[in-house]
GROMACS .gro file of C-alpha atoms in nm:
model
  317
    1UNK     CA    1   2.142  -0.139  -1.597
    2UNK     CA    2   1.830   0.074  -1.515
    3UNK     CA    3   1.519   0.125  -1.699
    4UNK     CA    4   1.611   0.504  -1.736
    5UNK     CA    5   1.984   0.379  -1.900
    6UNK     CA    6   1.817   0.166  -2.134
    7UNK     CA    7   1.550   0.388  -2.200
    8UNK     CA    8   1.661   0.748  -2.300
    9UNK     CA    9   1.436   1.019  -2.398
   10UNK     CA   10   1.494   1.323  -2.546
   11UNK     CA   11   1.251   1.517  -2.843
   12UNK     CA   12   1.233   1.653  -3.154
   13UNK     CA   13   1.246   2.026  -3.266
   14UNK     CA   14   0.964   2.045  -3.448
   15UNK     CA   15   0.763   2.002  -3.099
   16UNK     CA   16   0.860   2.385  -3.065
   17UNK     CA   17   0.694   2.494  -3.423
   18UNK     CA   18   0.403   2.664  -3.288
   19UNK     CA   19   0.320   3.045  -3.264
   20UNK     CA   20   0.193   3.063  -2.912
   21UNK     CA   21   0.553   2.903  -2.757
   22UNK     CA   22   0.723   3.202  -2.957
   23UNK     CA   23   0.471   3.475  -2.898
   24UNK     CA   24   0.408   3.547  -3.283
   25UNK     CA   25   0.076   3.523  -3.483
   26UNK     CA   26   0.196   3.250  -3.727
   27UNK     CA   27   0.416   3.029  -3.899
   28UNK     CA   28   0.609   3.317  -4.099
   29UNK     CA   29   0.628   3.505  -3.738
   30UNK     CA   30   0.879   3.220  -3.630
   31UNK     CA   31   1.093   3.179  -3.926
   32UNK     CA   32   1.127   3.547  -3.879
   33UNK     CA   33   1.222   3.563  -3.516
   34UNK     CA   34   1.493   3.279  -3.624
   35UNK     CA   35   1.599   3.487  -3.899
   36UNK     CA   36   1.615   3.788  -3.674
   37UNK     CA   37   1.739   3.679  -3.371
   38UNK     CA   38   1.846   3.365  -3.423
   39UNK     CA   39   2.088   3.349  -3.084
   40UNK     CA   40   1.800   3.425  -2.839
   41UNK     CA   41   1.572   3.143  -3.115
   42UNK     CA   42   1.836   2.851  -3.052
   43UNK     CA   43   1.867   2.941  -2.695
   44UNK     CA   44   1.509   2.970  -2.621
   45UNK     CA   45   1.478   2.632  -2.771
   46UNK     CA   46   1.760   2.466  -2.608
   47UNK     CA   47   1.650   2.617  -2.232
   48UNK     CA   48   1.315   2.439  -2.304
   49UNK     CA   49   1.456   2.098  -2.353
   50UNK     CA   50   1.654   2.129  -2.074
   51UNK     CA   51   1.349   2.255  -1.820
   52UNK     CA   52   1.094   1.963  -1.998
   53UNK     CA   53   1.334   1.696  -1.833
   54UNK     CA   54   1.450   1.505  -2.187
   55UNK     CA   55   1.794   1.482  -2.220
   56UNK     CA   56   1.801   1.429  -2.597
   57UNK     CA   57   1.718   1.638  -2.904
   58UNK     CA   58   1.628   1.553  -3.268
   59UNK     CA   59   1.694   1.817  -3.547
   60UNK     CA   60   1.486   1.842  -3.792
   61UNK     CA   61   1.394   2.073  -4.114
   62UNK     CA   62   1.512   2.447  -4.087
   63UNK     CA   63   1.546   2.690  -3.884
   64UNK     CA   64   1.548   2.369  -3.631
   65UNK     CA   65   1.829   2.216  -3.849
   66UNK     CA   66   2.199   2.137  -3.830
   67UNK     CA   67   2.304   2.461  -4.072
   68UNK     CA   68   2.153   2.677  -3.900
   69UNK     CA   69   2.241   2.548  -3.546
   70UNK     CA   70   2.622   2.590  -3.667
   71UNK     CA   71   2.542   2.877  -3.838
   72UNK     CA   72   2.396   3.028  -3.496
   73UNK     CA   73   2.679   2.948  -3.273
   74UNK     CA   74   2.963   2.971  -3.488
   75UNK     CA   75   3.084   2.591  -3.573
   76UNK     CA   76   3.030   2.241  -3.460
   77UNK     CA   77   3.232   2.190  -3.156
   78UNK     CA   78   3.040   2.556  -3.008
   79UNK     CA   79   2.671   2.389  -3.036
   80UNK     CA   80   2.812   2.090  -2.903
   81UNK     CA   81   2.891   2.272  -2.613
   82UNK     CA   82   2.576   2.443  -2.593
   83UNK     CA   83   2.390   2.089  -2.593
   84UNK     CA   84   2.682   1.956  -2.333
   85UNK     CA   85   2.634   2.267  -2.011
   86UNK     CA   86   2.260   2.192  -2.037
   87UNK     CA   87   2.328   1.814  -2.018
   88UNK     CA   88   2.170   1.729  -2.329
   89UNK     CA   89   2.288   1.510  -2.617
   90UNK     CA   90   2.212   1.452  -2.988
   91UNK     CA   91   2.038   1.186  -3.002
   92UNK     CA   92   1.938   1.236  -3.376
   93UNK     CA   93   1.882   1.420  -3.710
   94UNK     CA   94   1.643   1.425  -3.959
   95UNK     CA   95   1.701   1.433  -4.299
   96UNK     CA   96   1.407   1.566  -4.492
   97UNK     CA   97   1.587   1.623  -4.837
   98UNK     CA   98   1.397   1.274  -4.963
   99UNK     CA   99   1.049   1.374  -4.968
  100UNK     CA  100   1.155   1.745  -5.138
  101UNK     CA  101   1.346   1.578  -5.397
  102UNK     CA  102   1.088   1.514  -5.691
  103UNK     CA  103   1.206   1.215  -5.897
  104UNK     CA  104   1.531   1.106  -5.699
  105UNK     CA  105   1.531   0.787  -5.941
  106UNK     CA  106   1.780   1.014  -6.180
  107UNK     CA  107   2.113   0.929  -6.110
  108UNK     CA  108   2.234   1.356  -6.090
  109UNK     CA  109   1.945   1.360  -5.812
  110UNK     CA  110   2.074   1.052  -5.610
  111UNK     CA  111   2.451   1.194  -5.585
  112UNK     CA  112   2.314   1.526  -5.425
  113UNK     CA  113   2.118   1.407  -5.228
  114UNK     CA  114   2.403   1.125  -5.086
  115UNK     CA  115   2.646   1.459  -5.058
  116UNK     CA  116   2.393   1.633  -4.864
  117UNK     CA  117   2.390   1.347  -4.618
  118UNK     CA  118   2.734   1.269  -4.652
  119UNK     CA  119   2.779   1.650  -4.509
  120UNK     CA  120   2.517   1.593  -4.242
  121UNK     CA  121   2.660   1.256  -4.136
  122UNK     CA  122   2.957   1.443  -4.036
  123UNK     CA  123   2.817   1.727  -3.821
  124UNK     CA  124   2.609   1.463  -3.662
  125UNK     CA  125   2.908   1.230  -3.519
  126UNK     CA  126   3.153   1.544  -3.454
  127UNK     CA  127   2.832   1.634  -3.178
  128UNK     CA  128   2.822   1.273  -3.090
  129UNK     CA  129   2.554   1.154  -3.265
  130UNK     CA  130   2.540   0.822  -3.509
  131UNK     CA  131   2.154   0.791  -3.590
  132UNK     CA  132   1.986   0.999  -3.930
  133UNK     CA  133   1.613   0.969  -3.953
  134UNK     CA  134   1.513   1.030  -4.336
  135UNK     CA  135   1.157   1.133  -4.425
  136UNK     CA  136   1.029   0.864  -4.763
  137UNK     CA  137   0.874   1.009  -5.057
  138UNK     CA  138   0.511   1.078  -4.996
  139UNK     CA  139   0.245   0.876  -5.144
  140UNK     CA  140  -0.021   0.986  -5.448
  141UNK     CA  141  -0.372   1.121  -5.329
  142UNK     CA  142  -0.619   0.836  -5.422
  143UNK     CA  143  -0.778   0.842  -5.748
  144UNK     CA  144  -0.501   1.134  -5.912
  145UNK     CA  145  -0.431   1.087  -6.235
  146UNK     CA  146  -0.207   0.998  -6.425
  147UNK     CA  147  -0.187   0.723  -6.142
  148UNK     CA  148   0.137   0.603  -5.991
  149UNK     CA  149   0.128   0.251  -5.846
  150UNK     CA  150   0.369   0.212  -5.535
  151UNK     CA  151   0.414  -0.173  -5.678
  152UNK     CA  152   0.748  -0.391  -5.663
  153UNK     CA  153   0.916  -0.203  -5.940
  154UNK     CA  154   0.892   0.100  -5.776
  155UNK     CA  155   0.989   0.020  -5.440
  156UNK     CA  156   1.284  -0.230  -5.622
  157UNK     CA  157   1.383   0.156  -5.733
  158UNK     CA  158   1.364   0.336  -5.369
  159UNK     CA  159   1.509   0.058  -5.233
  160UNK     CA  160   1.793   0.041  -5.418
  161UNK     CA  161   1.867   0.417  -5.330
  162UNK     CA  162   1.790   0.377  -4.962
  163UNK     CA  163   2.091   0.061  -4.928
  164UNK     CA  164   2.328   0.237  -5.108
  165UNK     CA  165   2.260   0.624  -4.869
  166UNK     CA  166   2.260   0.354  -4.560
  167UNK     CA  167   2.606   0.213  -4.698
  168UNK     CA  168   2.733   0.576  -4.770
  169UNK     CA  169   2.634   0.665  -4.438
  170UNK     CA  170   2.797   0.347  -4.269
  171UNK     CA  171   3.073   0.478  -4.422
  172UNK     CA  172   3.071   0.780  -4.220
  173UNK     CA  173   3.000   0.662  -3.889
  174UNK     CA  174   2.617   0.690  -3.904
  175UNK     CA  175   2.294   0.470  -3.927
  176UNK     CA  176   2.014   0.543  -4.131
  177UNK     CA  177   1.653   0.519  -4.005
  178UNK     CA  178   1.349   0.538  -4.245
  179UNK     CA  179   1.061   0.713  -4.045
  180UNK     CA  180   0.723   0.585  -4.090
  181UNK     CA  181   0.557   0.951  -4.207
  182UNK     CA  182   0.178   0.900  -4.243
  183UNK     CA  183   0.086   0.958  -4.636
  184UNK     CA  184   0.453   0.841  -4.720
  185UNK     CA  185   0.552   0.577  -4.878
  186UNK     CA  186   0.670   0.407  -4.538
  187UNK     CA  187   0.367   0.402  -4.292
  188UNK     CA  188   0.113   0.178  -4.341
  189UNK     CA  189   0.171  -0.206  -4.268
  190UNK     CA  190   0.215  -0.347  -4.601
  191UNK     CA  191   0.433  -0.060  -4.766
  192UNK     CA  192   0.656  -0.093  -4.459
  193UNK     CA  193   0.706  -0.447  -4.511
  194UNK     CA  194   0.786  -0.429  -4.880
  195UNK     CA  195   1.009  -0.118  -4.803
  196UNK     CA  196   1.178  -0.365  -4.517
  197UNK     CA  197   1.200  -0.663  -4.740
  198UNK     CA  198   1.352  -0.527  -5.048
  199UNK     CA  199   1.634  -0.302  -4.819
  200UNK     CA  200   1.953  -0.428  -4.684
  201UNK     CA  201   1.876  -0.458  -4.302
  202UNK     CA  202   2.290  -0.396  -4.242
  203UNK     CA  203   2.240  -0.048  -4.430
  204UNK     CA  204   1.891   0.068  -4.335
  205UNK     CA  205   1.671   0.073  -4.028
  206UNK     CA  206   1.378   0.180  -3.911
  207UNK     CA  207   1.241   0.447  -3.728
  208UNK     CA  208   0.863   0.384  -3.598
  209UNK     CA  209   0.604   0.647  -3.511
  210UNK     CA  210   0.350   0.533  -3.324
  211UNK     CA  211   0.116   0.821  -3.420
  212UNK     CA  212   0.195   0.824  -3.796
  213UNK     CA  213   0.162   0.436  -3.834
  214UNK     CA  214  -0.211   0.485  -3.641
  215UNK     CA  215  -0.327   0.767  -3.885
  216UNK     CA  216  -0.182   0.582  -4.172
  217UNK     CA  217  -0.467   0.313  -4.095
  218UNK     CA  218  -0.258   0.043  -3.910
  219UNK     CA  219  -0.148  -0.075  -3.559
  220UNK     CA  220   0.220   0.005  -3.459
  221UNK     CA  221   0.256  -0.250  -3.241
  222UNK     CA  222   0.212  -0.529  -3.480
  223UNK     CA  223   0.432  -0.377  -3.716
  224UNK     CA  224   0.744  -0.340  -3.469
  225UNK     CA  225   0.652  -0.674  -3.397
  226UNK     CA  226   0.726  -0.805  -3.732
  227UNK     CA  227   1.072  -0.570  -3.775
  228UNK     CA  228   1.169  -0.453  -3.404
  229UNK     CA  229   1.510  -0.644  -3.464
  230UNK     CA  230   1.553  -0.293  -3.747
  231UNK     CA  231   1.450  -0.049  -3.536
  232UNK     CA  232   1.701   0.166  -3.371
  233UNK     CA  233   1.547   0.490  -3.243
  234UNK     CA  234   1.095   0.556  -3.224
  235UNK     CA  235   0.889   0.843  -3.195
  236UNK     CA  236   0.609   0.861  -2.916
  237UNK     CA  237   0.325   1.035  -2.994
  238UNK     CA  238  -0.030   0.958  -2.966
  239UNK     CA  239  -0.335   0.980  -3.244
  240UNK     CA  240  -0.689   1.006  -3.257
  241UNK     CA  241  -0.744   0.718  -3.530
  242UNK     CA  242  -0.697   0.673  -3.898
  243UNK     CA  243  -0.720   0.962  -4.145
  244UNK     CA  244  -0.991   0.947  -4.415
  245UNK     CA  245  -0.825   0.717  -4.722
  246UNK     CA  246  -0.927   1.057  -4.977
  247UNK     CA  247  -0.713   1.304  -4.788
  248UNK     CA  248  -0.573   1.528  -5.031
  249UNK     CA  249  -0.186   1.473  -5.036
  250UNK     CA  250   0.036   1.771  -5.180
  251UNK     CA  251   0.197   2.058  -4.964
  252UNK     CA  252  -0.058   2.104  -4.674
  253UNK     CA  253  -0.007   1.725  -4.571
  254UNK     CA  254   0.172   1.799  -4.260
  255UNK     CA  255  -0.067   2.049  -4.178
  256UNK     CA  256  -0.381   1.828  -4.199
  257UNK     CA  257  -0.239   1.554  -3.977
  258UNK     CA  258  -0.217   1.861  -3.679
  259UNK     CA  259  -0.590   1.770  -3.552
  260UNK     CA  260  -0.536   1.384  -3.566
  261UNK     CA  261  -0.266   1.407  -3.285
  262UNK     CA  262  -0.338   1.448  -2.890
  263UNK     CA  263  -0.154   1.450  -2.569
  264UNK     CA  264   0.082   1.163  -2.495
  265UNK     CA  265  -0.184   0.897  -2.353
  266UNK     CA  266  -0.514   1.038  -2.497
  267UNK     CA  267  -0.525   0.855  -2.849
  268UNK     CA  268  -0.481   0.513  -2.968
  269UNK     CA  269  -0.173   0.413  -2.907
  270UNK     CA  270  -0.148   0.129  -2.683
  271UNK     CA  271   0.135   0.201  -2.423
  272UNK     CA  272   0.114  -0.067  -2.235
  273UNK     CA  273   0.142  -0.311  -2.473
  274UNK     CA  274   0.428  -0.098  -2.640
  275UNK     CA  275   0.642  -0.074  -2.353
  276UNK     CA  276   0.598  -0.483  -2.269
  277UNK     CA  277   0.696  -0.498  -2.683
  278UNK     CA  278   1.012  -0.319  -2.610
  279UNK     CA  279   1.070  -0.485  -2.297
  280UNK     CA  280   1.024  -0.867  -2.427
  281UNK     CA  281   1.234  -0.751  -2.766
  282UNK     CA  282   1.548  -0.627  -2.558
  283UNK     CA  283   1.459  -0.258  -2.726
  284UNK     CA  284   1.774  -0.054  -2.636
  285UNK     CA  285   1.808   0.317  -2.726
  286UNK     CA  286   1.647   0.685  -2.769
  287UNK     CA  287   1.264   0.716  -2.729
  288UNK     CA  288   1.163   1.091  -2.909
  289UNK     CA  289   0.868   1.208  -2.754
  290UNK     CA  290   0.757   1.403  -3.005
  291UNK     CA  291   0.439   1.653  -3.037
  292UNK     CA  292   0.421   1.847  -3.343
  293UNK     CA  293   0.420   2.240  -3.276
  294UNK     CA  294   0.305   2.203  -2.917
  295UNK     CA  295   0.130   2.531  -2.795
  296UNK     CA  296   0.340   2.467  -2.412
  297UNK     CA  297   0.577   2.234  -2.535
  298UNK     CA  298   0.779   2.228  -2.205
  299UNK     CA  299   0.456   2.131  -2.020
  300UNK     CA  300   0.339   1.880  -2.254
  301UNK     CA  301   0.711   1.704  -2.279
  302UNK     CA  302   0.704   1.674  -1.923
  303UNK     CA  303   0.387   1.548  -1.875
  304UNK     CA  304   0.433   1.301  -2.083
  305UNK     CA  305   0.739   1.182  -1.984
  306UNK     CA  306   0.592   1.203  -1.584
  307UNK     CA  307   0.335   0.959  -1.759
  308UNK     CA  308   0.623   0.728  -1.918
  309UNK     CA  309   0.811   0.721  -1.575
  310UNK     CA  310   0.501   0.613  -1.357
  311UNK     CA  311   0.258   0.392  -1.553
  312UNK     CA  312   0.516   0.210  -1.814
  313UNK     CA  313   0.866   0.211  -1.685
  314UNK     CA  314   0.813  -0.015  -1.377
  315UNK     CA  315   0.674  -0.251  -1.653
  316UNK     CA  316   0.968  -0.201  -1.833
  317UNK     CA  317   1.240  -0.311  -1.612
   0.00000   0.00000   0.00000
């Protein structure tokens, strides 16, 4: 078995959430152009995995998710095909209904959120797909008040939830993968190994991004190291360094962690010792090159992954 068979790339949708790859002045200007036109949207999207050289895609929060795929082309088995005559597969979806939930502790919460994954575990293995990524509850901005400790009781909580979605989902053909989201409360070192410690390691897995775990203060490598045997699909993306610990975390999270990523191989990460990581640990699966809201996403994909072919694979195999 190759390098490239054990290896496989692909990238998710948000890489194509920026205004300058649709032509529009802003955020609203794409959600309205999906809205619009949303054949010539999905299409437009689709074409440019296909020319960046991935073969995989991730869907993520709308209009780059799974309802309004369907929705766009009519059912399942019709976006399946779409993915299929461009030689792309699903490699993924991610479920972002976690970190929108509020309190998902109450019971009424839990159940709709385990339906709405229940529904999306489905779509995902009629296209072919078996992996969800979920998105964890974000963390408190330091010093709010009334403060909220992530401590052992509350994680005991979360964790609880997370075994029995990863058992629902097992149920249905599909694993869940938490995603280490920088601010959440699944990114830095020690809050991913409480989060892996108190979880079932049959029901939930993990999902590592390299950039997220670097802005969240810590070093992804060493914390793969200690829980590569629960990882079953990673993110590549590079970052400048560690966000400031008093970064204001509400709505406009996701936005402030824009100027703290950079082009694959211009941050922190190091890929060398990554790729000799997944290499010694027998790491077998999809590798999501991600960039969020790329200005030339089909450039940047494929630079990245003409980077990943030349200077890491041959270390790889």
């Amino acid at each position: 078995m190759t390098s490239t068979e054990r290896l496989r790339f692909g990238v998710d949708l948000v890489t194509f959430f920026h205004p300058g790859f649709w032509g529009v002045e802003n955020y609203d200007g794409i959600i309205a152009f999906a809205r619009s036109q949303p054949r010539a949207f999905w299409d437009k999207i689709l074409d440019a995995v296909e020319a960046s050289g991935v073969t995989g895609v991730e869907l993520t929060f709308s209009p780059f998710n799974w309802q309004d795929a369907t929705k766009t082309y009519g059912s399942v088995e019709a976006f399946a095909a779409e993915l299929s005559r461009r030689g792309l597969t699903l490699a993924s979806g991610f479920f972002a209904e976690l970190e929108a939930a509020g309190d998902f502790t109450e019971a009424s919460a839990q159940a709709a959120i385990i339906d709405k994954a229940e529904k999306y575990a489905e779509f995902l293995k009629a296209c072919g797909s078996d992996i969800m990524v979920i998105g964890a509850p974000l963390r408190q901005t330091l010093g709010a008040q009334p403060v909220r400790f992530f401590d052992f009781e509350q994680a005991r909580k979360i964790a609880d939830f997370l075994n029995r979605l990863g058992a629902a989902l097992h149920a249905k053909g599909v694993r869940l993968a938490l995603h280490t989201e920088a601010h959440s409360i699944f990114a830095a070192s020690r809050d991913v190994d409480l989060l892996m410690l108190l979880t079932d390691p049959a029901y939930l897995h993990m999902c590592p991004d390299t950039a997220h775990i670097i802005v969240a203060g810590s070093d992804p490598l060493q914390v793969v190291e200690r829980h590569h045997e629960r990882m079953i699909i990673a993110h590549w993306k590079d970052a400048l360094g560690p966000m400031p610990a008093d970064t204001p975390i509400d709505e406009h999270i996701h936005e402030r962690h824009h100027p703290y990523f950079c082009g694959f191989g211009l941050g922190r990460v190091d890929w060398p010792g990554w790729i000799r990581l997944l290499r010694d640990r027998g790491y077998k699966g999809w590798a999501i090159l991600e960039l969020d809201a790329a200005p030339d996403p089909v450039a940047d994909i494929a630079n990245g992954l003409k980077l990943v072919r030349q200077a890491l694979l041959p270390t790889y195999r």
